[in-house]
Short mmCIF file of C-alpha atoms in Angstrom, two decimals:
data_model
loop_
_atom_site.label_atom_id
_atom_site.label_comp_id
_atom_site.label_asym_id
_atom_site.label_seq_id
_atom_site.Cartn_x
_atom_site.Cartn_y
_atom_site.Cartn_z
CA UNK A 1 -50.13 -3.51 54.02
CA UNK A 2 -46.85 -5.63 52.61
CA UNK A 3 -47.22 -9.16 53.50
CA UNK A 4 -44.08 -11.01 54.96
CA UNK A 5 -44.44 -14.81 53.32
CA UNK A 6 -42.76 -17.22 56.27
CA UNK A 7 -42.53 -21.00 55.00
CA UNK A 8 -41.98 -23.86 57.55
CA UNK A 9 -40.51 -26.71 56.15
CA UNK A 10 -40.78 -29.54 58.83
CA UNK A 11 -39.41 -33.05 58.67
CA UNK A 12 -41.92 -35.71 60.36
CA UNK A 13 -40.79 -38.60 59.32
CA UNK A 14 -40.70 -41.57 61.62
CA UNK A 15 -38.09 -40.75 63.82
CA UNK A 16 -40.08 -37.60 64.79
CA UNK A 17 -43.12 -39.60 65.65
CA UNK A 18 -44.12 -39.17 69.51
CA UNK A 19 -42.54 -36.60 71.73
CA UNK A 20 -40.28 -34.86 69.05
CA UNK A 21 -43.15 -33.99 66.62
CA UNK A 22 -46.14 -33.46 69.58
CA UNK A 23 -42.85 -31.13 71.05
CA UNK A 24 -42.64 -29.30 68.04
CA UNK A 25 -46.64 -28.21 67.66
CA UNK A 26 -46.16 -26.36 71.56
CA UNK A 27 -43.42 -24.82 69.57
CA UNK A 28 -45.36 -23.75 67.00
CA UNK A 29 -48.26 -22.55 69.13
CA UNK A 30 -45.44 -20.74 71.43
CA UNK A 31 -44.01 -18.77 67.66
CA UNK A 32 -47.94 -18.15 67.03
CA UNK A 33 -48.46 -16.26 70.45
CA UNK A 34 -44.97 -14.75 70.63
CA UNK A 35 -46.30 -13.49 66.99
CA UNK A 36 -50.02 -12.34 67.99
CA UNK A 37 -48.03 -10.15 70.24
CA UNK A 38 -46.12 -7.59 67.64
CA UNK A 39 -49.49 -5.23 66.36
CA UNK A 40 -46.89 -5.26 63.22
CA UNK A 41 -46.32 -8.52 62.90
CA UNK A 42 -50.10 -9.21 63.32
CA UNK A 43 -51.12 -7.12 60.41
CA UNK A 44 -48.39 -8.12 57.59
CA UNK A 45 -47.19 -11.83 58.34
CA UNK A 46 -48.44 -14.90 56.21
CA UNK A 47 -47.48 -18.32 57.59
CA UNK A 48 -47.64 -21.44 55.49
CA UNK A 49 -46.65 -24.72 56.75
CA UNK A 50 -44.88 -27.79 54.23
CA UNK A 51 -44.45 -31.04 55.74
CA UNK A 52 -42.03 -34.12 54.52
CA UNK A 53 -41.62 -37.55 55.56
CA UNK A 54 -42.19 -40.36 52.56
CA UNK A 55 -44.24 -37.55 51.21
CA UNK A 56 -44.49 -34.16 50.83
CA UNK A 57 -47.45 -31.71 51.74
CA UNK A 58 -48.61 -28.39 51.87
CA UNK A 59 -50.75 -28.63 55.47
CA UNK A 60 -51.32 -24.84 56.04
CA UNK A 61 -51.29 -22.58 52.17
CA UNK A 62 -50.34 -19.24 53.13
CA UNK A 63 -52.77 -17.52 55.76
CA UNK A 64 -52.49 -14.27 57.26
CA UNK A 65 -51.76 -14.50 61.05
CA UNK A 66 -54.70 -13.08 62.13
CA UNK A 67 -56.93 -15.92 60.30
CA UNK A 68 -54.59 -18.63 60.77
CA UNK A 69 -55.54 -22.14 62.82
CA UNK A 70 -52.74 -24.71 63.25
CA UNK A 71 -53.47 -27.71 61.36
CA UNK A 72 -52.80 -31.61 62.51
CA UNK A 73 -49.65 -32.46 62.03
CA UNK A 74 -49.12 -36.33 61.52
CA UNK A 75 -46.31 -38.56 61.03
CA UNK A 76 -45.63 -42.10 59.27
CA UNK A 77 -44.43 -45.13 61.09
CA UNK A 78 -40.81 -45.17 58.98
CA UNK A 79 -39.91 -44.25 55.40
CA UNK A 80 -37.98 -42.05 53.67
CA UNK A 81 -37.01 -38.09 53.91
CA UNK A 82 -37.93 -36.45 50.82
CA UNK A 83 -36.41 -32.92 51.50
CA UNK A 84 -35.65 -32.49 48.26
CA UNK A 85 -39.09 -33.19 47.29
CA UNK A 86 -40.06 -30.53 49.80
CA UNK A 87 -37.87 -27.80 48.54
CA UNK A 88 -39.66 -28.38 44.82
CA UNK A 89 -42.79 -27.91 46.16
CA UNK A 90 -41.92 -24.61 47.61
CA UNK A 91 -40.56 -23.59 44.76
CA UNK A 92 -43.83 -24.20 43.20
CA UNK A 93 -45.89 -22.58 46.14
CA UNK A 94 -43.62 -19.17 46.02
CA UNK A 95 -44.46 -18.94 42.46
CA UNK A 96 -47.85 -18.76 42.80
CA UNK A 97 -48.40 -17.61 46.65
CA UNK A 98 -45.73 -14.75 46.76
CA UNK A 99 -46.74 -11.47 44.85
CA UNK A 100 -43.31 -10.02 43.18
CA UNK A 101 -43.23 -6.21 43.09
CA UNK A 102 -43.04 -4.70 39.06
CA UNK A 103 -42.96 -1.34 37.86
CA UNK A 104 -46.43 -0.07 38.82
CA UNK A 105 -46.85 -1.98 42.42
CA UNK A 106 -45.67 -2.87 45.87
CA UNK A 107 -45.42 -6.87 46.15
CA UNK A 108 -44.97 -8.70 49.20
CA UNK A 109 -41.59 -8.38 51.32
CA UNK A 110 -38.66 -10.89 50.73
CA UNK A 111 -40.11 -14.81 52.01
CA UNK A 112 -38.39 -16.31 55.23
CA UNK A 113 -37.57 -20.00 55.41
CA UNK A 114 -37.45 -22.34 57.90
CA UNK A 115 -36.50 -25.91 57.39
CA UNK A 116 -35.98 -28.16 60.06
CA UNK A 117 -35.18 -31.71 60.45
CA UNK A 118 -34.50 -34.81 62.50
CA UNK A 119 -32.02 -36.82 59.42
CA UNK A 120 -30.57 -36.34 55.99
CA UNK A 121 -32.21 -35.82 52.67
CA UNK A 122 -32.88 -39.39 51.47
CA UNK A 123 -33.16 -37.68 47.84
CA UNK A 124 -29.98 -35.92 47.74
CA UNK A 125 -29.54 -35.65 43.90
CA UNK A 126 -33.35 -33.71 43.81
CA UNK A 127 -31.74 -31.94 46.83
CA UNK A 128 -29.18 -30.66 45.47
CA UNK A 129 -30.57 -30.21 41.92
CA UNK A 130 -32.99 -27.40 43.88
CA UNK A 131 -30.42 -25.33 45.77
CA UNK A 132 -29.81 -23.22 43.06
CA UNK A 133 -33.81 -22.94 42.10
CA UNK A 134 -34.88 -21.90 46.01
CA UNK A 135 -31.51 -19.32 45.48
CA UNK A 136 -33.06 -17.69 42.48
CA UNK A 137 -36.47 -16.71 44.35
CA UNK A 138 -34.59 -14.47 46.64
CA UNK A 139 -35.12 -15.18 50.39
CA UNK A 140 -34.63 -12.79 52.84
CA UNK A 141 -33.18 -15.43 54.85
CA UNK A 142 -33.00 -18.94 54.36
CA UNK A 143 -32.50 -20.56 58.39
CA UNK A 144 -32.23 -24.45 59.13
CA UNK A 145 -32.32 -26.19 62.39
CA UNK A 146 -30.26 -29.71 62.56
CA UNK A 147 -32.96 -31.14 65.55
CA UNK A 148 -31.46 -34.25 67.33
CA UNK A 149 -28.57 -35.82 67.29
CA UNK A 150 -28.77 -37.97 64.04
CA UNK A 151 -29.86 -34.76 61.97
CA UNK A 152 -26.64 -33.87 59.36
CA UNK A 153 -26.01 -30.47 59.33
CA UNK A 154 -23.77 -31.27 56.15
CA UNK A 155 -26.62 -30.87 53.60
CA UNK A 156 -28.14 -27.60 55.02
CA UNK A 157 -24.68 -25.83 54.74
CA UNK A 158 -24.96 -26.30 51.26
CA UNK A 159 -28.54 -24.75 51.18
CA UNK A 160 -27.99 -22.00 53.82
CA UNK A 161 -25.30 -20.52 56.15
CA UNK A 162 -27.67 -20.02 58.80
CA UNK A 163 -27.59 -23.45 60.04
CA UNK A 164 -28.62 -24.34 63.48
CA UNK A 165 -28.62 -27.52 65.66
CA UNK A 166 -30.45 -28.58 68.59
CA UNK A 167 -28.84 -31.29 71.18
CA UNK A 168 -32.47 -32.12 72.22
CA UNK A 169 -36.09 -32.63 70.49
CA UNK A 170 -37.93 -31.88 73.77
CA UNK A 171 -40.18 -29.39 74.61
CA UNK A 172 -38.41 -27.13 75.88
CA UNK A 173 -35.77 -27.10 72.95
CA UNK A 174 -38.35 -26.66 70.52
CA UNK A 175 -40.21 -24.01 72.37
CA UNK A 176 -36.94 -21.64 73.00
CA UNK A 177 -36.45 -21.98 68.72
CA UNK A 178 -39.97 -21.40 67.67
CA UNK A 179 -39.48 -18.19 70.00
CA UNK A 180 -36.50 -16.97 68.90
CA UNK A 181 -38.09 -17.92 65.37
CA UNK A 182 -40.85 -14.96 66.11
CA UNK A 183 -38.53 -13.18 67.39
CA UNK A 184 -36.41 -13.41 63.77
CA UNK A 185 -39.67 -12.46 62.11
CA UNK A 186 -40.43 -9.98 64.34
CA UNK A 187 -36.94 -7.96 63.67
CA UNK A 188 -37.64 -9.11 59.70
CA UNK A 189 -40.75 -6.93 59.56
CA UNK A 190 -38.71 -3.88 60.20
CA UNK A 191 -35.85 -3.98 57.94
CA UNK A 192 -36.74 -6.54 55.63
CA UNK A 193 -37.40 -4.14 52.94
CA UNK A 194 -33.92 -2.16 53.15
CA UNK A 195 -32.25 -5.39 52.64
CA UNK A 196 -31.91 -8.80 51.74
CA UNK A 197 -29.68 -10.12 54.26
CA UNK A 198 -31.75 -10.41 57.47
CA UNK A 199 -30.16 -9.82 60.83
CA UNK A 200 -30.87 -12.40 63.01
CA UNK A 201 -31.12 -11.84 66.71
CA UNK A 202 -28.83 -14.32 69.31
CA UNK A 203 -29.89 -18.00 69.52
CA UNK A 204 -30.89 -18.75 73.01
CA UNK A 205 -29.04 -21.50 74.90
CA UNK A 206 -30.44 -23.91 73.81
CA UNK A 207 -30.03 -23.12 69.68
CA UNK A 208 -26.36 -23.99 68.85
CA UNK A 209 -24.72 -22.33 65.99
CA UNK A 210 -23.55 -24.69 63.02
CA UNK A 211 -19.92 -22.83 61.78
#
């Protein structure tokens, strides 16, 4: 069976600290269940989890659903966003994580990327010098969430025209976009491999749609 490589990029830095971040692990364990659900998407998706604040870290390598255990998920007391930081290290962990198809084998499907966060890159110039790296591994579909009302969707339109906000960093916010996250990967498994332009399925009420 194909694997389906889905990274989560999530931004804990200080402002997430409390209710936002503790808000986003029910949504994470809501995406994991949804996921546990869909026999296919049990059998073929991989789920590795990046993390960035005033550093950057690989929590969860990529683990096949059926083995995988959510790990802790801290945040710092204030400092910095390094999202640009974070988007190097995936580069890195694509290159040796994903398996690319050649001329005598089947690799893995097309990765899916999530990024969310709560600000702005504080690295912009690293930011930006990565765009064009994370381009060249050739996502399926790159998706990022704006969460809260001081997150700038600015930046993420130049990584991705999927970009998504959310008014709220509650509970309920988070859950409904983890969900329709599973959902996403759920529809992925199935035509992921004709194409690399993933249709994504409507954002319930409580995603709002960046134009």
């Amino acid at each position: 069976m194909r694997r389906l490589p889905v990274y989560l990029l999530i931004d804990t830095s200080g402002s997430m600290r409390g209710e936002p971040i503790e808000s986003v692990k029910v949504g994470l364990e809501t995406m994991l269940s949804s996921l546990r659900q869909d026999p296919f998407a049990l059998e073929s998706v991989s789920i590795s989890i990046i993390t960035f604040d005033k550093e950057v870290k690989q929590i969860l390598p990529l683990t096949p659903l059926d083995e995988l255990q959510l790990p802790e998920i801290t945040t710092p007391e204030s400092g910095p966003t390094h999202t640009g930081l974070a988007l190097k290290l995936l580069c890195d962990r694509i290159d040796s994580e994903v398996i690319r198809s050649t001329p005598d084998r089947k690799g893995d499907w097309m990765p899916i990327l999530f990024l969310m966060t709560d600000g702005k890159p504080s690295d912009i110039q690293l930011y930006r010098e990565m765009i064009p790296e994370i381009k060249r591994r050739k996502f399926a579909a790159i998706i990022a969430c704006a969460a809260g009302m001081s997150a700038k969707t600015e930046p993420l339109k130049e990584l991705t025209d999927d970009v998504y906000s959310l008014d709220t960093v509650d509970s309920t916010a988070f859950r409904s976009f983890f969900k329709w996250v599973s959902d996403s990967i759920g529809i992925g498994n199935r035509s992921i491999g004709a194409t690399p332009d993933l249709e994504l399925p409507p954002p319930p009420p409580e995603v709002n749609i960046v134009i």
